[in-house]
Amino acid sequence: MNTLDFFRAIMPDEGVYYLALIDKNTGRVAHRAFSTLEELTLGVAEFDKSESLNVYHACASYKEPFIEVDGKKKYRVPENWHKAKSFWIDLDCGEDKVAKGDGYLTKRDAAEAVVRFCTEHDFPRPMFVDSGNGVHCYWPLTKSIKPEVWKALANALKAVLAAAGVLADPTCT
């Protein structure tokens, strides 16, 4: 699956799409807005060439390229959220994560935990993506949903995963 097909599977068909560009040296985050999934895909390809940046995509679409809150430009904030077309989780990996009890030793261990959960609970298997320091899982939907619906269902998914012992990062779902 190429990047555009991936975005078409997990992202809404309309709205503003974001890349978060994180400077590897300073940790500063810059947001770049795109009007189409095709433009977003080209942005990923272009920014990914930089050795000084980590490139991440937002998983939802937004209403505007930015909104003003208290006189400041805001980008990926709840007030600007438009729609989502998937559910996602982040599974962190590494010895430090295992030591804290909030992750898996290897990416394989993380993926196996999700597959085991899906099998045991008759839940569909997600799309898996290597995130660099872990694994991202995506459950695409057949149509986009509004933020309030997504939040209610995502909170239920988070609770079910936690109850089953899946060590998903609770801040990302």
Tab-separated table of N, CA and C in Angstrom:
chain	number	residue	atom	x	y	z
A	1	MET	N	0.853	-1.168	0.000
A	1	MET	CA	0.000	0.000	0.000
A	1	MET	C	0.908	1.243	0.000
A	2	ASN	N	0.610	2.167	-0.868
A	2	ASN	CA	1.401	3.396	-0.898
A	2	ASN	C	0.806	4.415	0.079
A	3	THR	N	1.498	5.531	0.244
A	3	THR	CA	1.098	6.538	1.228
A	3	THR	C	-0.285	7.111	0.939
A	4	LEU	N	-0.565	7.426	-0.320
A	4	LEU	CA	-1.867	7.996	-0.654
A	4	LEU	C	-2.991	6.996	-0.362
A	5	ASP	N	-2.811	5.741	-0.725
A	5	ASP	CA	-3.833	4.732	-0.436
A	5	ASP	C	-4.040	4.578	1.072
A	6	PHE	N	-2.954	4.647	1.825
A	6	PHE	CA	-3.051	4.587	3.284
A	6	PHE	C	-3.887	5.758	3.800
A	7	PHE	N	-3.569	6.975	3.352
A	7	PHE	CA	-4.337	8.138	3.796
A	7	PHE	C	-5.803	8.034	3.386
A	8	ARG	N	-6.068	7.549	2.193
A	8	ARG	CA	-7.467	7.386	1.756
A	8	ARG	C	-8.214	6.392	2.630
A	9	ALA	N	-7.496	5.396	3.144
A	9	ALA	CA	-8.128	4.380	3.989
A	9	ALA	C	-8.465	4.918	5.375
A	10	ILE	N	-7.601	5.778	5.942
A	10	ILE	CA	-7.777	6.158	7.344
A	10	ILE	C	-8.244	7.591	7.571
A	11	MET	N	-8.226	8.420	6.526
A	11	MET	CA	-8.535	9.845	6.694
A	11	MET	C	-9.868	10.216	6.049
A	12	PRO	N	-10.541	11.229	6.595
A	12	PRO	CA	-11.776	11.714	5.973
A	12	PRO	C	-11.509	12.237	4.559
A	13	ASP	N	-12.552	12.257	3.745
A	13	ASP	CA	-12.432	12.714	2.361
A	13	ASP	C	-12.382	14.228	2.235
A	14	GLU	N	-12.657	14.944	3.325
A	14	GLU	CA	-12.702	16.399	3.242
A	14	GLU	C	-12.113	17.019	4.494
A	15	GLY	N	-11.704	18.262	4.342
A	15	GLY	CA	-11.161	19.013	5.459
A	15	GLY	C	-9.727	19.434	5.201
A	16	VAL	N	-9.108	19.970	6.231
A	16	VAL	CA	-7.709	20.370	6.191
A	16	VAL	C	-6.911	19.273	6.888
A	17	TYR	N	-5.793	18.910	6.286
A	17	TYR	CA	-4.944	17.840	6.812
A	17	TYR	C	-3.622	18.435	7.279
A	18	TYR	N	-3.048	17.848	8.314
A	18	TYR	CA	-1.830	18.396	8.889
A	18	TYR	C	-0.684	17.397	8.922
A	19	LEU	N	0.508	17.945	8.743
A	19	LEU	CA	1.735	17.263	9.106
A	19	LEU	C	2.321	18.006	10.288
A	20	ALA	N	2.844	17.277	11.235
A	20	ALA	CA	3.610	17.850	12.332
A	20	ALA	C	5.069	17.542	12.041
A	21	LEU	N	5.881	18.575	11.941
A	21	LEU	CA	7.299	18.436	11.638
A	21	LEU	C	8.068	18.736	12.918
A	22	ILE	N	8.752	17.728	13.423
A	22	ILE	CA	9.449	17.874	14.695
A	22	ILE	C	10.950	17.902	14.442
A	23	ASP	N	11.568	19.001	14.835
A	23	ASP	CA	13.016	19.159	14.681
A	23	ASP	C	13.714	18.188	15.629
A	24	LYS	N	14.548	17.315	15.077
A	24	LYS	CA	15.216	16.295	15.884
A	24	LYS	C	16.179	16.895	16.900
A	25	ASN	N	16.707	18.074	16.639
A	25	ASN	CA	17.676	18.693	17.551
A	25	ASN	C	17.017	19.509	18.655
A	26	THR	N	15.983	20.250	18.322
A	26	THR	CA	15.377	21.165	19.295
A	26	THR	C	14.054	20.668	19.864
A	27	GLY	N	13.401	19.745	19.157
A	27	GLY	CA	12.085	19.283	19.574
A	27	GLY	C	10.957	20.223	19.186
A	28	ARG	N	11.292	21.332	18.524
A	28	ARG	CA	10.252	22.280	18.093
A	28	ARG	C	9.329	21.626	17.078
A	29	VAL	N	8.058	21.954	17.192
A	29	VAL	CA	7.045	21.397	16.301
A	29	VAL	C	6.509	22.502	15.399
A	30	ALA	N	6.484	22.223	14.111
A	30	ALA	CA	5.857	23.117	13.138
A	30	ALA	C	4.735	22.346	12.462
A	31	HIS	N	3.604	23.000	12.258
A	31	HIS	CA	2.471	22.370	11.585
A	31	HIS	C	2.375	22.898	10.162
A	32	ARG	N	2.082	21.998	9.228
A	32	ARG	CA	1.854	22.372	7.839
A	32	ARG	C	0.485	21.843	7.441
A	33	ALA	N	-0.331	22.720	6.890
A	33	ALA	CA	-1.690	22.366	6.483
A	33	ALA	C	-1.732	22.056	4.985
A	34	PHE	N	-2.590	21.110	4.620
A	34	PHE	CA	-2.770	20.704	3.227
A	34	PHE	C	-4.257	20.584	2.943
A	35	SER	N	-4.639	20.921	1.712
A	35	SER	CA	-6.055	20.933	1.336
A	35	SER	C	-6.576	19.601	0.827
A	36	THR	N	-5.674	18.752	0.352
A	36	THR	CA	-6.100	17.459	-0.199
A	36	THR	C	-5.182	16.357	0.314
A	37	LEU	N	-5.657	15.143	0.223
A	37	LEU	CA	-4.822	13.994	0.604
A	37	LEU	C	-3.638	13.842	-0.346
A	38	GLU	N	-3.834	14.228	-1.606
A	38	GLU	CA	-2.737	14.168	-2.573
A	38	GLU	C	-1.624	15.142	-2.171
A	39	GLU	N	-2.001	16.361	-1.778
A	39	GLU	CA	-1.009	17.344	-1.327
A	39	GLU	C	-0.320	16.872	-0.043
A	40	LEU	N	-1.091	16.274	0.860
A	40	LEU	CA	-0.525	15.736	2.097
A	40	LEU	C	0.527	14.676	1.779
A	41	THR	N	0.216	13.812	0.835
A	41	THR	CA	1.142	12.749	0.431
A	41	THR	C	2.438	13.333	-0.132
A	42	LEU	N	2.309	14.364	-0.972
A	42	LEU	CA	3.496	15.020	-1.512
A	42	LEU	C	4.305	15.688	-0.393
A	43	GLY	N	3.613	16.264	0.577
A	43	GLY	CA	4.297	16.873	1.715
A	43	GLY	C	5.091	15.859	2.514
A	44	VAL	N	4.517	14.693	2.736
A	44	VAL	CA	5.234	13.630	3.444
A	44	VAL	C	6.512	13.283	2.692
A	45	ALA	N	6.388	13.079	1.389
A	45	ALA	CA	7.560	12.702	0.579
A	45	ALA	C	8.634	13.782	0.634
A	46	GLU	N	8.226	15.036	0.573
A	46	GLU	CA	9.201	16.137	0.581
A	46	GLU	C	9.875	16.299	1.943
A	47	PHE	N	9.094	16.389	3.002
A	47	PHE	CA	9.668	16.616	4.332
A	47	PHE	C	10.424	15.399	4.852
A	48	ASP	N	10.044	14.220	4.399
A	48	ASP	CA	10.727	13.007	4.847
A	48	ASP	C	12.171	12.946	4.335
A	49	LYS	N	12.495	13.740	3.329
A	49	LYS	CA	13.866	13.786	2.807
A	49	LYS	C	14.826	14.456	3.800
A	50	SER	N	14.293	15.267	4.685
A	50	SER	CA	15.118	16.001	5.635
A	50	SER	C	15.627	15.076	6.732
A	51	GLU	N	16.922	15.110	6.966
A	51	GLU	CA	17.500	14.302	8.041
A	51	GLU	C	17.301	14.947	9.404
A	52	SER	N	16.870	16.208	9.436
A	52	SER	CA	16.712	16.913	10.710
A	52	SER	C	15.278	16.908	11.228
A	53	LEU	N	14.357	16.287	10.491
A	53	LEU	CA	12.949	16.308	10.892
A	53	LEU	C	12.382	14.909	11.085
A	54	ASN	N	11.521	14.778	12.076
A	54	ASN	CA	10.616	13.647	12.170
A	54	ASN	C	9.275	14.151	11.651
A	55	VAL	N	8.637	13.364	10.798
A	55	VAL	CA	7.402	13.777	10.143
A	55	VAL	C	6.253	12.887	10.618
A	56	TYR	N	5.206	13.524	11.134
A	56	TYR	CA	4.027	12.807	11.600
A	56	TYR	C	2.790	13.425	10.960
A	57	HIS	N	1.786	12.605	10.712
A	57	HIS	CA	0.526	13.114	10.167
A	57	HIS	C	-0.524	13.117	11.265
A	58	ALA	N	-1.399	14.097	11.220
A	58	ALA	CA	-2.572	14.079	12.083
A	58	ALA	C	-3.520	13.021	11.528
A	59	CYS	N	-4.270	12.401	12.393
A	59	CYS	CA	-5.136	11.296	11.966
A	59	CYS	C	-6.552	11.725	11.621
A	60	ALA	N	-6.875	12.980	11.855
A	60	ALA	CA	-8.206	13.497	11.566
A	60	ALA	C	-8.083	14.673	10.610
A	61	SER	N	-9.213	15.178	10.156
A	61	SER	CA	-9.194	16.408	9.362
A	61	SER	C	-9.712	17.553	10.234
A	62	TYR	N	-9.390	18.757	9.798
A	62	TYR	CA	-9.728	19.955	10.555
A	62	TYR	C	-10.518	20.911	9.677
A	63	LYS	N	-11.201	21.858	10.319
A	63	LYS	CA	-12.077	22.780	9.590
A	63	LYS	C	-11.297	23.837	8.828
A	64	GLU	N	-10.264	24.385	9.447
A	64	GLU	CA	-9.503	25.504	8.889
A	64	GLU	C	-8.007	25.240	9.029
A	65	PRO	N	-7.190	25.921	8.221
A	65	PRO	CA	-5.738	25.785	8.384
A	65	PRO	C	-5.259	26.228	9.772
A	66	PHE	N	-5.982	27.163	10.386
A	66	PHE	CA	-5.723	27.559	11.768
A	66	PHE	C	-6.930	28.342	12.265
A	67	ILE	N	-7.019	28.438	13.574
A	67	ILE	CA	-8.021	29.311	14.188
A	67	ILE	C	-7.287	30.184	15.197
A	68	GLU	N	-7.898	31.302	15.552
A	68	GLU	CA	-7.300	32.171	16.559
A	68	GLU	C	-7.977	31.923	17.904
A	69	VAL	N	-7.146	31.678	18.907
A	69	VAL	CA	-7.612	31.491	20.273
A	69	VAL	C	-6.793	32.435	21.141
A	70	ASP	N	-7.457	33.366	21.786
A	70	ASP	CA	-6.775	34.368	22.617
A	70	ASP	C	-5.673	35.089	21.843
A	71	GLY	N	-5.948	35.411	20.583
A	71	GLY	CA	-4.999	36.154	19.763
A	71	GLY	C	-3.833	35.340	19.227
A	72	LYS	N	-3.852	34.012	19.423
A	72	LYS	CA	-2.762	33.155	18.942
A	72	LYS	C	-3.300	32.157	17.922
A	73	LYS	N	-2.473	31.864	16.919
A	73	LYS	CA	-2.847	30.849	15.933
A	73	LYS	C	-2.779	29.473	16.580
A	74	LYS	N	-3.849	28.711	16.404
A	74	LYS	CA	-3.918	27.331	16.889
A	74	LYS	C	-4.264	26.445	15.707
A	75	TYR	N	-3.735	25.250	15.703
A	75	TYR	CA	-3.885	24.376	14.550
A	75	TYR	C	-4.725	23.151	14.892
A	76	ARG	N	-4.104	22.166	15.485
A	76	ARG	CA	-4.770	20.906	15.778
A	76	ARG	C	-5.367	20.950	17.182
A	77	VAL	N	-6.407	21.743	17.330
A	77	VAL	CA	-7.078	21.884	18.621
A	77	VAL	C	-8.513	21.387	18.484
A	78	PRO	N	-9.123	20.983	19.593
A	78	PRO	CA	-10.485	20.439	19.518
A	78	PRO	C	-11.483	21.347	18.814
A	79	GLU	N	-11.374	22.652	19.010
A	79	GLU	CA	-12.322	23.587	18.396
A	79	GLU	C	-12.236	23.579	16.870
A	80	ASN	N	-11.121	23.093	16.337
A	80	ASN	CA	-10.919	23.096	14.890
A	80	ASN	C	-11.116	21.713	14.268
A	81	TRP	N	-11.347	20.706	15.097
A	81	TRP	CA	-11.444	19.343	14.594
A	81	TRP	C	-12.699	19.181	13.754
A	82	HIS	N	-12.540	18.568	12.560
A	82	HIS	CA	-13.651	18.391	11.633
A	82	HIS	C	-14.223	16.978	11.709
A	83	LYS	N	-13.448	15.978	11.291
A	83	LYS	CA	-13.933	14.595	11.260
A	83	LYS	C	-12.772	13.613	11.395
A	84	ALA	N	-13.133	12.353	11.660
A	84	ALA	CA	-12.168	11.246	11.675
A	84	ALA	C	-12.771	10.097	10.889
A	85	LYS	N	-11.899	9.240	10.372
A	85	LYS	CA	-12.372	8.085	9.601
A	85	LYS	C	-11.661	6.798	10.020
A	86	SER	N	-11.102	6.814	11.214
A	86	SER	CA	-10.475	5.603	11.749
A	86	SER	C	-10.285	5.776	13.245
A	87	PHE	N	-9.999	4.673	13.884
A	87	PHE	CA	-9.545	4.678	15.271
A	87	PHE	C	-8.091	4.263	15.242
A	88	TRP	N	-7.317	4.765	16.199
A	88	TRP	CA	-5.884	4.473	16.193
A	88	TRP	C	-5.371	4.346	17.618
A	89	ILE	N	-4.292	3.586	17.737
A	89	ILE	CA	-3.574	3.484	19.008
A	89	ILE	C	-2.080	3.517	18.722
A	90	ASP	N	-1.333	3.889	19.742
A	90	ASP	CA	0.122	3.957	19.686
A	90	ASP	C	0.661	2.984	20.725
A	91	LEU	N	1.519	2.076	20.290
A	91	LEU	CA	2.146	1.116	21.179
A	91	LEU	C	3.637	1.424	21.233
A	92	ASP	N	4.110	1.828	22.398
A	92	ASP	CA	5.516	2.177	22.566
A	92	ASP	C	6.333	0.933	22.874
A	93	CYS	N	7.590	0.932	22.421
A	93	CYS	CA	8.459	-0.227	22.607
A	93	CYS	C	9.835	0.193	23.102
A	94	GLY	N	10.479	-0.729	23.779
A	94	GLY	CA	11.840	-0.517	24.266
A	94	GLY	C	11.967	-0.933	25.725
A	95	GLU	N	13.198	-1.144	26.147
A	95	GLU	CA	13.453	-1.583	27.520
A	95	GLU	C	12.925	-0.584	28.548
A	96	ASP	N	13.067	0.716	28.268
A	96	ASP	CA	12.584	1.731	29.203
A	96	ASP	C	11.067	1.678	29.352
A	97	LYS	N	10.361	1.396	28.273
A	97	LYS	CA	8.896	1.305	28.331
A	97	LYS	C	8.460	0.082	29.130
A	98	VAL	N	9.165	-1.029	28.943
A	98	VAL	CA	8.851	-2.243	29.696
A	98	VAL	C	9.111	-2.005	31.185
A	99	ALA	N	10.233	-1.349	31.495
A	99	ALA	CA	10.586	-1.087	32.892
A	99	ALA	C	9.519	-0.244	33.586
A	100	LYS	N	8.898	0.688	32.855
A	100	LYS	CA	7.842	1.538	33.415
A	100	LYS	C	6.479	0.841	33.404
A	101	GLY	N	6.388	-0.282	32.685
A	101	GLY	CA	5.110	-0.988	32.594
A	101	GLY	C	4.142	-0.381	31.617
A	102	ASP	N	4.648	0.445	30.694
A	102	ASP	CA	3.725	1.071	29.742
A	102	ASP	C	4.103	0.832	28.286
A	103	GLY	N	4.738	-0.305	28.027
A	103	GLY	CA	5.074	-0.634	26.646
A	103	GLY	C	5.609	-2.046	26.525
A	104	TYR	N	6.039	-2.351	25.318
A	104	TYR	CA	6.508	-3.691	24.976
A	104	TYR	C	8.002	-3.657	24.659
A	105	LEU	N	8.651	-4.794	24.820
A	105	LEU	CA	10.078	-4.855	24.534
A	105	LEU	C	10.332	-4.663	23.044
A	106	THR	N	9.563	-5.371	22.203
A	106	THR	CA	9.778	-5.292	20.755
A	106	THR	C	8.478	-4.932	20.032
A	107	LYS	N	8.628	-4.501	18.798
A	107	LYS	CA	7.464	-4.193	17.963
A	107	LYS	C	6.654	-5.455	17.700
A	108	ARG	N	7.335	-6.559	17.564
A	108	ARG	CA	6.640	-7.834	17.362
A	108	ARG	C	5.771	-8.166	18.573
A	109	ASP	N	6.329	-7.967	19.780
A	109	ASP	CA	5.547	-8.205	20.999
A	109	ASP	C	4.295	-7.336	21.011
A	110	ALA	N	4.432	-6.075	20.625
A	110	ALA	CA	3.300	-5.149	20.597
A	110	ALA	C	2.241	-5.612	19.601
A	111	ALA	N	2.679	-5.945	18.395
A	111	ALA	CA	1.736	-6.398	17.367
A	111	ALA	C	1.043	-7.687	17.795
A	112	GLU	N	1.782	-8.598	18.403
A	112	GLU	CA	1.182	-9.856	18.851
A	112	GLU	C	0.137	-9.625	19.943
A	113	ALA	N	0.373	-8.640	20.805
A	113	ALA	CA	-0.606	-8.333	21.854
A	113	ALA	C	-1.922	-7.845	21.233
A	114	VAL	N	-1.831	-7.015	20.200
A	114	VAL	CA	-3.039	-6.508	19.541
A	114	VAL	C	-3.748	-7.632	18.785
A	115	VAL	N	-2.998	-8.450	18.082
A	115	VAL	CA	-3.603	-9.578	17.355
A	115	VAL	C	-4.288	-10.524	18.341
A	116	ARG	N	-3.652	-10.796	19.465
A	116	ARG	CA	-4.243	-11.662	20.488
A	116	ARG	C	-5.555	-11.048	20.999
A	117	PHE	N	-5.549	-9.741	21.279
A	117	PHE	CA	-6.763	-9.056	21.705
A	117	PHE	C	-7.867	-9.207	20.654
A	118	CYS	N	-7.521	-8.958	19.407
A	118	CYS	CA	-8.515	-9.026	18.326
A	118	CYS	C	-9.086	-10.432	18.190
A	119	THR	N	-8.228	-11.422	18.280
A	119	THR	CA	-8.666	-12.812	18.160
A	119	THR	C	-9.571	-13.207	19.329
A	120	GLU	N	-9.151	-12.855	20.536
A	120	GLU	CA	-9.905	-13.243	21.730
A	120	GLU	C	-11.254	-12.532	21.836
A	121	HIS	N	-11.359	-11.342	21.263
A	121	HIS	CA	-12.580	-10.551	21.410
A	121	HIS	C	-13.349	-10.377	20.105
A	122	ASP	N	-13.009	-11.193	19.114
A	122	ASP	CA	-13.696	-11.136	17.823
A	122	ASP	C	-13.746	-9.704	17.287
A	123	PHE	N	-12.605	-9.038	17.353
A	123	PHE	CA	-12.464	-7.657	16.923
A	123	PHE	C	-11.651	-7.649	15.633
A	124	PRO	N	-11.948	-6.785	14.691
A	124	PRO	CA	-11.180	-6.793	13.438
A	124	PRO	C	-9.714	-6.427	13.687
A	125	ARG	N	-8.848	-7.060	12.908
A	125	ARG	CA	-7.425	-6.729	13.011
A	125	ARG	C	-7.171	-5.375	12.360
A	126	PRO	N	-6.270	-4.591	12.950
A	126	PRO	CA	-5.987	-3.262	12.413
A	126	PRO	C	-4.924	-3.301	11.321
A	127	MET	N	-4.699	-2.150	10.726
A	127	MET	CA	-3.538	-1.931	9.872
A	127	MET	C	-2.398	-1.581	10.825
A	128	PHE	N	-1.223	-2.184	10.632
A	128	PHE	CA	-0.059	-1.909	11.474
A	128	PHE	C	0.928	-1.047	10.712
A	129	VAL	N	1.489	-0.037	11.406
A	129	VAL	CA	2.502	0.828	10.822
A	129	VAL	C	3.646	0.957	11.820
A	130	ASP	N	4.863	0.756	11.347
A	130	ASP	CA	6.054	0.956	12.169
A	130	ASP	C	6.190	2.450	12.418
A	131	SER	N	6.219	2.860	13.679
A	131	SER	CA	6.276	4.285	14.001
A	131	SER	C	7.682	4.763	14.355
A	132	GLY	N	8.653	3.907	14.219
A	132	GLY	CA	10.018	4.261	14.593
A	132	GLY	C	10.367	3.686	15.943
A	133	ASN	N	9.684	4.145	16.993
A	133	ASN	CA	9.935	3.625	18.343
A	133	ASN	C	8.813	2.729	18.839
A	134	GLY	N	7.990	2.275	17.927
A	134	GLY	CA	6.880	1.428	18.317
A	134	GLY	C	6.021	1.084	17.122
A	135	VAL	N	4.737	0.890	17.408
A	135	VAL	CA	3.785	0.472	16.380
A	135	VAL	C	2.529	1.326	16.502
A	136	HIS	N	2.015	1.787	15.367
A	136	HIS	CA	0.711	2.437	15.325
A	136	HIS	C	-0.269	1.446	14.710
A	137	CYS	N	-1.470	1.401	15.249
A	137	CYS	CA	-2.530	0.541	14.730
A	137	CYS	C	-3.699	1.418	14.308
A	138	TYR	N	-4.270	1.099	13.154
A	138	TYR	CA	-5.401	1.872	12.616
A	138	TYR	C	-6.539	0.930	12.263
A	139	TRP	N	-7.731	1.298	12.710
A	139	TRP	CA	-8.948	0.605	12.328
A	139	TRP	C	-9.745	1.558	11.451
A	140	PRO	N	-9.664	1.418	10.116
A	140	PRO	CA	-10.405	2.319	9.218
A	140	PRO	C	-11.915	2.111	9.328
A	141	LEU	N	-12.648	3.184	9.122
A	141	LEU	CA	-14.101	3.154	9.094
A	141	LEU	C	-14.569	3.300	7.649
A	142	THR	N	-15.812	2.961	7.388
A	142	THR	CA	-16.333	3.078	6.024
A	142	THR	C	-16.759	4.499	5.696
A	143	LYS	N	-16.974	5.323	6.748
A	143	LYS	CA	-17.311	6.733	6.508
A	143	LYS	C	-16.768	7.571	7.662
A	144	SER	N	-16.650	8.850	7.410
A	144	SER	CA	-16.146	9.779	8.416
A	144	SER	C	-17.195	10.031	9.491
A	145	ILE	N	-16.719	10.304	10.700
A	145	ILE	CA	-17.628	10.604	11.808
A	145	ILE	C	-17.181	11.898	12.496
A	146	LYS	N	-18.120	12.509	13.184
A	146	LYS	CA	-17.872	13.775	13.875
A	146	LYS	C	-17.057	13.528	15.147
A	147	PRO	N	-16.369	14.567	15.610
A	147	PRO	CA	-15.502	14.412	16.783
A	147	PRO	C	-16.197	13.872	18.033
A	148	GLU	N	-17.411	14.342	18.312
A	148	GLU	CA	-18.072	13.885	19.536
A	148	GLU	C	-18.392	12.391	19.488
A	149	VAL	N	-18.742	11.883	18.324
A	149	VAL	CA	-19.003	10.451	18.168
A	149	VAL	C	-17.689	9.688	18.278
A	150	TRP	N	-16.656	10.189	17.584
A	150	TRP	CA	-15.349	9.538	17.630
A	150	TRP	C	-14.833	9.456	19.064
A	151	LYS	N	-14.920	10.554	19.814
A	151	LYS	CA	-14.386	10.584	21.183
A	151	LYS	C	-15.069	9.548	22.068
A	152	ALA	N	-16.384	9.441	21.967
A	152	ALA	CA	-17.111	8.475	22.792
A	152	ALA	C	-16.670	7.047	22.469
A	153	LEU	N	-16.574	6.742	21.188
A	153	LEU	CA	-16.168	5.392	20.792
A	153	LEU	C	-14.692	5.133	21.082
A	154	ALA	N	-13.840	6.142	20.885
A	154	ALA	CA	-12.410	5.984	21.159
A	154	ALA	C	-12.178	5.756	22.656
A	155	ASN	N	-12.928	6.451	23.501
A	155	ASN	CA	-12.797	6.224	24.943
A	155	ASN	C	-13.217	4.813	25.322
A	156	ALA	N	-14.255	4.303	24.677
A	156	ALA	CA	-14.670	2.923	24.931
A	156	ALA	C	-13.597	1.948	24.464
A	157	LEU	N	-13.038	2.190	23.283
A	157	LEU	CA	-11.962	1.327	22.784
A	157	LEU	C	-10.766	1.359	23.736
A	158	LYS	N	-10.392	2.538	24.186
A	158	LYS	CA	-9.264	2.680	25.112
A	158	LYS	C	-9.517	1.876	26.390
A	159	ALA	N	-10.723	1.961	26.925
A	159	ALA	CA	-11.065	1.248	28.153
A	159	ALA	C	-11.040	-0.261	27.953
A	160	VAL	N	-11.570	-0.723	26.831
A	160	VAL	CA	-11.587	-2.160	26.548
A	160	VAL	C	-10.166	-2.689	26.372
A	161	LEU	N	-9.337	-1.952	25.644
A	161	LEU	CA	-7.943	-2.369	25.456
A	161	LEU	C	-7.208	-2.425	26.793
A	162	ALA	N	-7.389	-1.412	27.617
A	162	ALA	CA	-6.724	-1.382	28.922
A	162	ALA	C	-7.191	-2.547	29.795
A	163	ALA	N	-8.498	-2.813	29.793
A	163	ALA	CA	-9.038	-3.920	30.589
A	163	ALA	C	-8.479	-5.262	30.125
A	164	ALA	N	-8.172	-5.361	28.833
A	164	ALA	CA	-7.615	-6.596	28.279
A	164	ALA	C	-6.092	-6.664	28.439
A	165	GLY	N	-5.498	-5.606	28.991
A	165	GLY	CA	-4.059	-5.623	29.228
A	165	GLY	C	-3.207	-5.161	28.068
A	166	VAL	N	-3.824	-4.590	27.035
A	166	VAL	CA	-3.049	-4.048	25.913
A	166	VAL	C	-2.461	-2.706	26.353
A	167	LEU	N	-1.159	-2.553	26.205
A	167	LEU	CA	-0.446	-1.388	26.714
A	167	LEU	C	-0.363	-0.281	25.671
A	168	ALA	N	-1.509	0.277	25.323
A	168	ALA	CA	-1.565	1.387	24.363
A	168	ALA	C	-1.336	2.687	25.108
A	169	ASP	N	-0.659	3.628	24.457
A	169	ASP	CA	-0.424	4.943	25.038
A	169	ASP	C	-1.775	5.644	25.165
A	170	PRO	N	-2.234	5.923	26.388
A	170	PRO	CA	-3.575	6.498	26.558
A	170	PRO	C	-3.706	7.928	26.064
A	171	THR	N	-2.593	8.617	25.830
A	171	THR	CA	-2.680	10.010	25.367
A	171	THR	C	-2.917	10.115	23.871
A	172	CYS	N	-2.763	9.009	23.134
A	172	CYS	CA	-2.872	9.061	21.671
A	172	CYS	C	-4.198	8.576	21.137
A	173	THR	N	-4.986	7.915	21.941
A	173	THR	CA	-6.273	7.398	21.488
A	173	THR	C	-7.372	8.337	21.947
